[in-house]
Structures are given as structure tokens and as C-alpha cells.
Tab-separated table of C-alpha atoms in Angstrom:
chain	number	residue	atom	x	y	z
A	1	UNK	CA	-6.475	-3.164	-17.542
A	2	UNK	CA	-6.350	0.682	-17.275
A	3	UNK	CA	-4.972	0.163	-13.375
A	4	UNK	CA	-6.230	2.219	-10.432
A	5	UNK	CA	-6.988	5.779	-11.019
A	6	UNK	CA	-7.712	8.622	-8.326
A	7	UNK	CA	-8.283	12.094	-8.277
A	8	UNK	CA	-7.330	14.577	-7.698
A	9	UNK	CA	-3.731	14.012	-7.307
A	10	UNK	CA	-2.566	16.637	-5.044
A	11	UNK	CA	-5.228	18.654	-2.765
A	12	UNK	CA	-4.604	22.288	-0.721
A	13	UNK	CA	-7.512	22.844	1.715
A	14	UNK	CA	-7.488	25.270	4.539
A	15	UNK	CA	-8.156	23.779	8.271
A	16	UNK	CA	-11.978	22.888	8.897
A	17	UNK	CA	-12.999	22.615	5.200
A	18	UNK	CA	-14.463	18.890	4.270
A	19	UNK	CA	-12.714	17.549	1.023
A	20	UNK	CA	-13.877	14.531	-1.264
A	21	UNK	CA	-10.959	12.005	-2.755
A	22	UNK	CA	-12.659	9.494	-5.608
A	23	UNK	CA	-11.134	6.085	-7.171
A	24	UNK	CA	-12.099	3.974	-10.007
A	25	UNK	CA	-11.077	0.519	-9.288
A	26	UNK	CA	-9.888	-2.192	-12.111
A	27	UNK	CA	-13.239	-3.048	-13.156
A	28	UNK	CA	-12.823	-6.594	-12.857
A	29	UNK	CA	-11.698	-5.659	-9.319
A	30	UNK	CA	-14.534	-6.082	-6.631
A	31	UNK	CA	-12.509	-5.450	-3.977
A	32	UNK	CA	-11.687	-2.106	-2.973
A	33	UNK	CA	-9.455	-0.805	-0.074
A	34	UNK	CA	-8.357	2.561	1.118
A	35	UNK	CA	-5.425	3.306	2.938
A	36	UNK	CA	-3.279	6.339	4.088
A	37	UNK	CA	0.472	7.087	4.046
A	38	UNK	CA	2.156	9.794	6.151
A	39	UNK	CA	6.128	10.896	5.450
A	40	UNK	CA	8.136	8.229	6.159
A	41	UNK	CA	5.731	5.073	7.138
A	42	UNK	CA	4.173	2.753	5.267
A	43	UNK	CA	0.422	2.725	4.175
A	44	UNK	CA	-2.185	2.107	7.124
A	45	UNK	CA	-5.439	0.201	6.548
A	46	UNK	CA	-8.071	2.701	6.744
A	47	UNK	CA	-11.131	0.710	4.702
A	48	UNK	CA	-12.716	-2.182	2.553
A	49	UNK	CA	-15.297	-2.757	0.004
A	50	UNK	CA	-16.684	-5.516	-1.153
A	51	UNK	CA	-18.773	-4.276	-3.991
A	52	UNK	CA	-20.962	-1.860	-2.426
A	53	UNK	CA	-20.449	-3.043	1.006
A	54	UNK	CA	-18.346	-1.416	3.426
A	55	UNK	CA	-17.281	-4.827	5.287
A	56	UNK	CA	-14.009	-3.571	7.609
A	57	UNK	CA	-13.459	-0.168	9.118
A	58	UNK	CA	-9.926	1.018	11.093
A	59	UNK	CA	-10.215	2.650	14.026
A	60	UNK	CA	-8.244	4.828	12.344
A	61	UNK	CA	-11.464	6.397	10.210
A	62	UNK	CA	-12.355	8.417	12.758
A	63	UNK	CA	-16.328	9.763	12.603
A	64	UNK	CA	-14.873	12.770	10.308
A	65	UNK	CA	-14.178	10.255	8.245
A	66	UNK	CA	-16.759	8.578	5.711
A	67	UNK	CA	-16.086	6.152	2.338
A	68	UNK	CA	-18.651	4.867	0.126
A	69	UNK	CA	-18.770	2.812	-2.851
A	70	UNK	CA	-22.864	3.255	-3.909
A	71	UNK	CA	-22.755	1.049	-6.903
A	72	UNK	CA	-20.270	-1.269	-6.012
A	73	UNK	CA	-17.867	0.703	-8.849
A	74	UNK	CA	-16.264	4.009	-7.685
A	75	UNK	CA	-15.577	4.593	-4.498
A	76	UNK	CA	-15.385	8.431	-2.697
A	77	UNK	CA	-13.410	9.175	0.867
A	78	UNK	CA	-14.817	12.413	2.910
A	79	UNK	CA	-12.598	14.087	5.692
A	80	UNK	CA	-15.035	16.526	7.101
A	81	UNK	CA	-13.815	19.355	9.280
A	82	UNK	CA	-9.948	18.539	8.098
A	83	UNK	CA	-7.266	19.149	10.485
A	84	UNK	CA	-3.427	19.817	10.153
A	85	UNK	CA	-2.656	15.871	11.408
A	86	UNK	CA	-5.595	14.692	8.256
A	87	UNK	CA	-2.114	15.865	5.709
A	88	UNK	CA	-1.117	12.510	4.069
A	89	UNK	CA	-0.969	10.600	1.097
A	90	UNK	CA	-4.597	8.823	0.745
A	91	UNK	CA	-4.393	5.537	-1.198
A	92	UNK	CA	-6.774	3.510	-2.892
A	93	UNK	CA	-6.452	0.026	-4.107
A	94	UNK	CA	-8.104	-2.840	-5.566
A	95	UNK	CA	-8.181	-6.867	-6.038
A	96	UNK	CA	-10.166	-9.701	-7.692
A	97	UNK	CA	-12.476	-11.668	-5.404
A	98	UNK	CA	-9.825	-13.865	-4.277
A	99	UNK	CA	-6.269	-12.272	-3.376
A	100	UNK	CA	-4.410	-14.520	-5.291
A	101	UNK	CA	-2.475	-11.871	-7.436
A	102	UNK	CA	-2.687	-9.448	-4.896
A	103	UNK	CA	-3.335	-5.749	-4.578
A	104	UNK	CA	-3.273	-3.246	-7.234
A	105	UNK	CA	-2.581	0.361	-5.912
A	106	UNK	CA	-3.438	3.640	-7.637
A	107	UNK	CA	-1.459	6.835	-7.579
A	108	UNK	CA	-2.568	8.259	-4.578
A	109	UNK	CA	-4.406	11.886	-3.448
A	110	UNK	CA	-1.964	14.215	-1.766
A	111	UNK	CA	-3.748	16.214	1.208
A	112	UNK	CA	-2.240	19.306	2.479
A	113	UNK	CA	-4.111	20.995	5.314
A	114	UNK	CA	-3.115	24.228	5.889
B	1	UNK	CA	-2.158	-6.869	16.206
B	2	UNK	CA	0.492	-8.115	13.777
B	3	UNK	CA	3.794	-6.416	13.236
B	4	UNK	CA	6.205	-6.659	10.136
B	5	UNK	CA	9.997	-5.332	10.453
B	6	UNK	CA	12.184	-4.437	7.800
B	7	UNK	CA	15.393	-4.210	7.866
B	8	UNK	CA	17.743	-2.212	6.846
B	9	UNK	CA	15.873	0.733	7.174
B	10	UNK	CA	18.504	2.638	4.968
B	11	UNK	CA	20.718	1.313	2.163
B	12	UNK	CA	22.608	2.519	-0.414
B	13	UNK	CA	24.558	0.934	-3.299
B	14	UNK	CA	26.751	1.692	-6.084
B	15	UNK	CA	25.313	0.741	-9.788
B	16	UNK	CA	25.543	-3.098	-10.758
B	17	UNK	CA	25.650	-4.346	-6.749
B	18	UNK	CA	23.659	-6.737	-5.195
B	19	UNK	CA	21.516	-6.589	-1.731
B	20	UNK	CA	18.742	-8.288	0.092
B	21	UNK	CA	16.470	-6.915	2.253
B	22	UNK	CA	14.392	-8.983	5.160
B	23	UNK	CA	11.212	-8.584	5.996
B	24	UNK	CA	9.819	-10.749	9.415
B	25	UNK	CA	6.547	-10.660	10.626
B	26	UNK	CA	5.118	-11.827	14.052
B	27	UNK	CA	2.139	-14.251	13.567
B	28	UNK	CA	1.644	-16.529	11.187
B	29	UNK	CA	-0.084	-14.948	8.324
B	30	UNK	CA	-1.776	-15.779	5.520
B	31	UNK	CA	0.214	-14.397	2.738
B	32	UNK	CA	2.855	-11.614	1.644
B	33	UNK	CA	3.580	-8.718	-0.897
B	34	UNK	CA	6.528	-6.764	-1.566
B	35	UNK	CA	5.729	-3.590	-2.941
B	36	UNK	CA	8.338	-0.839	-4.447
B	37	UNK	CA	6.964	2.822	-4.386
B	38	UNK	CA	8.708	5.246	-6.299
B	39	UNK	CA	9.764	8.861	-6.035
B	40	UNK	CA	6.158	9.832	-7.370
B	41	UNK	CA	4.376	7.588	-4.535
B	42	UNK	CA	3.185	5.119	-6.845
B	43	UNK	CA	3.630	1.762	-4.951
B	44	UNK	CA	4.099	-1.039	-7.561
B	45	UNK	CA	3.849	-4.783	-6.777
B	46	UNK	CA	6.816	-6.697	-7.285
B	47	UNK	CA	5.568	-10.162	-5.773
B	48	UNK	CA	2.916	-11.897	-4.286
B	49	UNK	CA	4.298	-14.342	-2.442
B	50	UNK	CA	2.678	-16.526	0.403
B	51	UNK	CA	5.765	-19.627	0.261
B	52	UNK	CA	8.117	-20.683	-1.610
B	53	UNK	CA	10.637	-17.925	-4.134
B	54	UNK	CA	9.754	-16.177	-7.661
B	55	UNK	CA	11.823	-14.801	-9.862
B	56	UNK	CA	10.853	-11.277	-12.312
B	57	UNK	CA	13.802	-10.248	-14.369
B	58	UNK	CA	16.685	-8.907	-11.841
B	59	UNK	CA	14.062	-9.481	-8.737
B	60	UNK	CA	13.767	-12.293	-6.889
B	61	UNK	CA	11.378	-13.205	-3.652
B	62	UNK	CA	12.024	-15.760	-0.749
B	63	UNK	CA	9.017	-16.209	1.806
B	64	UNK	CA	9.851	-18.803	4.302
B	65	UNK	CA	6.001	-18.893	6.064
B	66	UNK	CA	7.362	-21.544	8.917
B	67	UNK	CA	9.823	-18.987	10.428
B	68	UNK	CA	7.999	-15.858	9.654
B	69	UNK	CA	10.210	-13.713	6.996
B	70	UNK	CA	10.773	-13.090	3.675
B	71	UNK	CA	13.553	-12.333	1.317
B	72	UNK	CA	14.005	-9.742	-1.534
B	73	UNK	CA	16.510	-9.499	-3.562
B	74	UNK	CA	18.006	-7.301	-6.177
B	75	UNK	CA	20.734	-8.445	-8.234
B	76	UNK	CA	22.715	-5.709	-10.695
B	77	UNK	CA	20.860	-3.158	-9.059
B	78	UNK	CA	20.471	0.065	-11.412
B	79	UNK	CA	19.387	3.454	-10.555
B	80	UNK	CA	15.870	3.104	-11.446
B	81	UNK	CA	15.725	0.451	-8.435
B	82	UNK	CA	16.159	3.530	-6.173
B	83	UNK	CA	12.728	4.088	-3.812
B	84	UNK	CA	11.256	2.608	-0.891
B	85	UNK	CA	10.813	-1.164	-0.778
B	86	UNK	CA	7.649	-2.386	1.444
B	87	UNK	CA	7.068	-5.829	2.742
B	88	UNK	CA	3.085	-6.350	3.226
B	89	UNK	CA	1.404	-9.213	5.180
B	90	UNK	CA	-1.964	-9.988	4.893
B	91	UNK	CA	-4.242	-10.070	8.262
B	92	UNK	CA	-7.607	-8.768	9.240
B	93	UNK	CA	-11.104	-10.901	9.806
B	94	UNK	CA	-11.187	-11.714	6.248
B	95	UNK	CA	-7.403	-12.054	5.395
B	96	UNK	CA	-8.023	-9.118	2.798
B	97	UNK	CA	-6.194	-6.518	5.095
B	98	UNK	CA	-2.653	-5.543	4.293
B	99	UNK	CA	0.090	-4.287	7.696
B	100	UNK	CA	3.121	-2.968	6.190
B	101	UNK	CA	6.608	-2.711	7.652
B	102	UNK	CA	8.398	0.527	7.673
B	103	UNK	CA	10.062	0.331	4.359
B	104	UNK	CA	13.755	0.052	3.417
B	105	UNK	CA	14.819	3.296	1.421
B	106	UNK	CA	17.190	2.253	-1.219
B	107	UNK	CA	19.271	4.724	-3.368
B	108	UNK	CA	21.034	3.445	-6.066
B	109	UNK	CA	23.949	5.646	-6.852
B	110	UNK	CA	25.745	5.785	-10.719
């Protein structure tokens, strides 16, 4: 169990560039769920997989928002356009087909817009 | 849509105290995580816990379902318990979704 990994882990972009945020889930882990932290709250649902389908959507991912998962494996997040209020932490976690032991979380990406 | 409250929002304690923090939730749901995050972000589960109380080490989790809260508590608390402690519920279409509360920041001071 090599846990949750994203990248990058911090990420600097100027105002109205797109940027691309990737996790590897556990890869027993079918389940995959993204989620997005600004200072001081807790995580907010943005996403979830269930191997390569994309079965629950927030209103927060707004249409500059996109997240695949092609192979049912990794899984990418694309803010196109970014703007100052797209700066937050952007979590990724996963889970085994049943929720039973819960979520695992990874590190987190960082996003800065300037 | 559901909402989860934590209280206290702030606390801190001196080295080898005890606390408990709360966590109620609004609907009945179908279960409940307590996460800790640490000063690097990483959030780390301490519990899953839909009923019923577990016990890890110094950590131990109360989740009363019936009257919608939850229980955490830390006895000898050290510094390394310092962070933000999140109560989770889980909710959506599928039950896979997680709503967290707001967090209760704990510093632990030597």
C-alpha cells in the first residue's frame, strides 16, 4: 500500500493559464474522489470515479473545470482559464468498492493563481 | 443539503491534558470519519466510524447515529496531536460523498 500520491505538490500559474493536477490512487482502490480545500474550511466534494466513470459531479466543477480517469487508474483535474478565487488546496482520494474502511487521502496540489 | 458542526472551533491544551471534541450532523447519515490534517495538509484518518466507539492508542471515537453526533477524544494529548481535526459524514446519491464540518484547530502546547 504505497497510499495516495499527487503531483505536483505546490503549483504557481499566472491568471488565465489552464493547469493539469494528476493522482495515482491505491491500486486496489476503484474509487476515486477529488475534492478542494480553501484556508480555513474543510475539503468540498468536487468529483467521483468509479473506475473510469465519472458517476457524481459538484456544482462546484464549474465548466472550466474537467477530471478524467481514462483507464480507470490515474486520474487528471484541468482548471482552464484559472482565476485568482481557483487558489486552493486540490485533494484527491481513494476507497475500495465498498466504504467500509473509508477514505484514503493523498497529499494534496497547492494552486496559487497569481 | 446536509450540514456537520464542530465544535470548538479553537482549542488549546497544555502537554499530557485531555479534550473531546463534538461533531453533530443534521440528517441521518450513513456513516462517519474523523480525519486529522497536519501542518503539511496531509489529512490522515483516525476512524471510521458509522455506531458504536473504537479505540487507536491515545484516540478514541464515539458515534451515537440515533441523535446525530459523534465524539473524539484525545487522552494525554502530546504536541504532535497539534492540527486540525475534521469530522466527515457520508451523503450523496450513492453514500460515497464525504461533507465536512469546519474543523477544530488544536494546538498542543509543551
Amino acid at each position: 500500500d504505497t497510499g495516495v500520491s499527487q503531483n505536483p505538490r505546490h503549483k504557481i500559474t499566472k491568471r488565465g493559464q489552464n493547469v493539469t493536477f494528476r493522482c495515482d490512487p491505491i491500486s486496489e482502490h476503484n474509487r476515486l474522489y477529488w475534492y478542494r480545500q480553501t484556508l480555513g474550511q474543510g475539503p468540498e466534494f468536487l468529483t467521483y470515479f468509479q473506475n473510469e466513470a465519472q458517476l457524481e459531479k459538484s456544482r462546484l466543477l464549474s465548466d472550466r473545470f474537467s477530471a478524467e480517469r481514462p483507464k480507470g487508474s490515474f486520474s487528471t483535474l484541468e482548471i482552464q482559464r484559472t482565476e485568482q478565487g481557483d487558489s486552493a488546496m486540490y485533494l484527491c482520494a481513494s476507497s475500495r468498492p465498498t466504504v467500509v474502511y473509508g477514505y484514503t487521502f493523498g497529499s494534496g496540489t497547492r494552486l496559487t493563481v497569481v | 443539503g446536509i450540514q456537520v458542526e464542530q465544535s470548538p472551533p479553537d482549542l488549546i491544551l497544555q502537554e499530557g491534558a485531555n479534550s473531546t471534541l463534538r461533531c453533530n450532523f443534521s440528517d441521518s447519515v450513513n456513516n462517519l470519519q474523523w480525519f486529522h490534517q497536519n501542518p503539511w495538509g496531509q489529512l490522515i484518518n483516525l476512524f471510521y466510524i458509522p455506531s458504536g466507539t473504537k479505540q487507536n492508542g491515545r484516540l478514541s471515537a464515539t458515534t451515537v447515529a440515533t441523535e446525530r453526533y459523534s465524539l473524539l477524544y484525545i487522552s494525554s494529548s502530546q504536541t504532535t496531536d497539534s492540527g486540525v481535526y475534521f469530522c466527515a459524514v457520508f451523503s450523496g446519491n450513492a453514500g460515497n460523498m464525504l461533507t465536512f464540518g469546519g474543523g477544530t484547530r488544536l494546538m498542543v502546547k509543551p
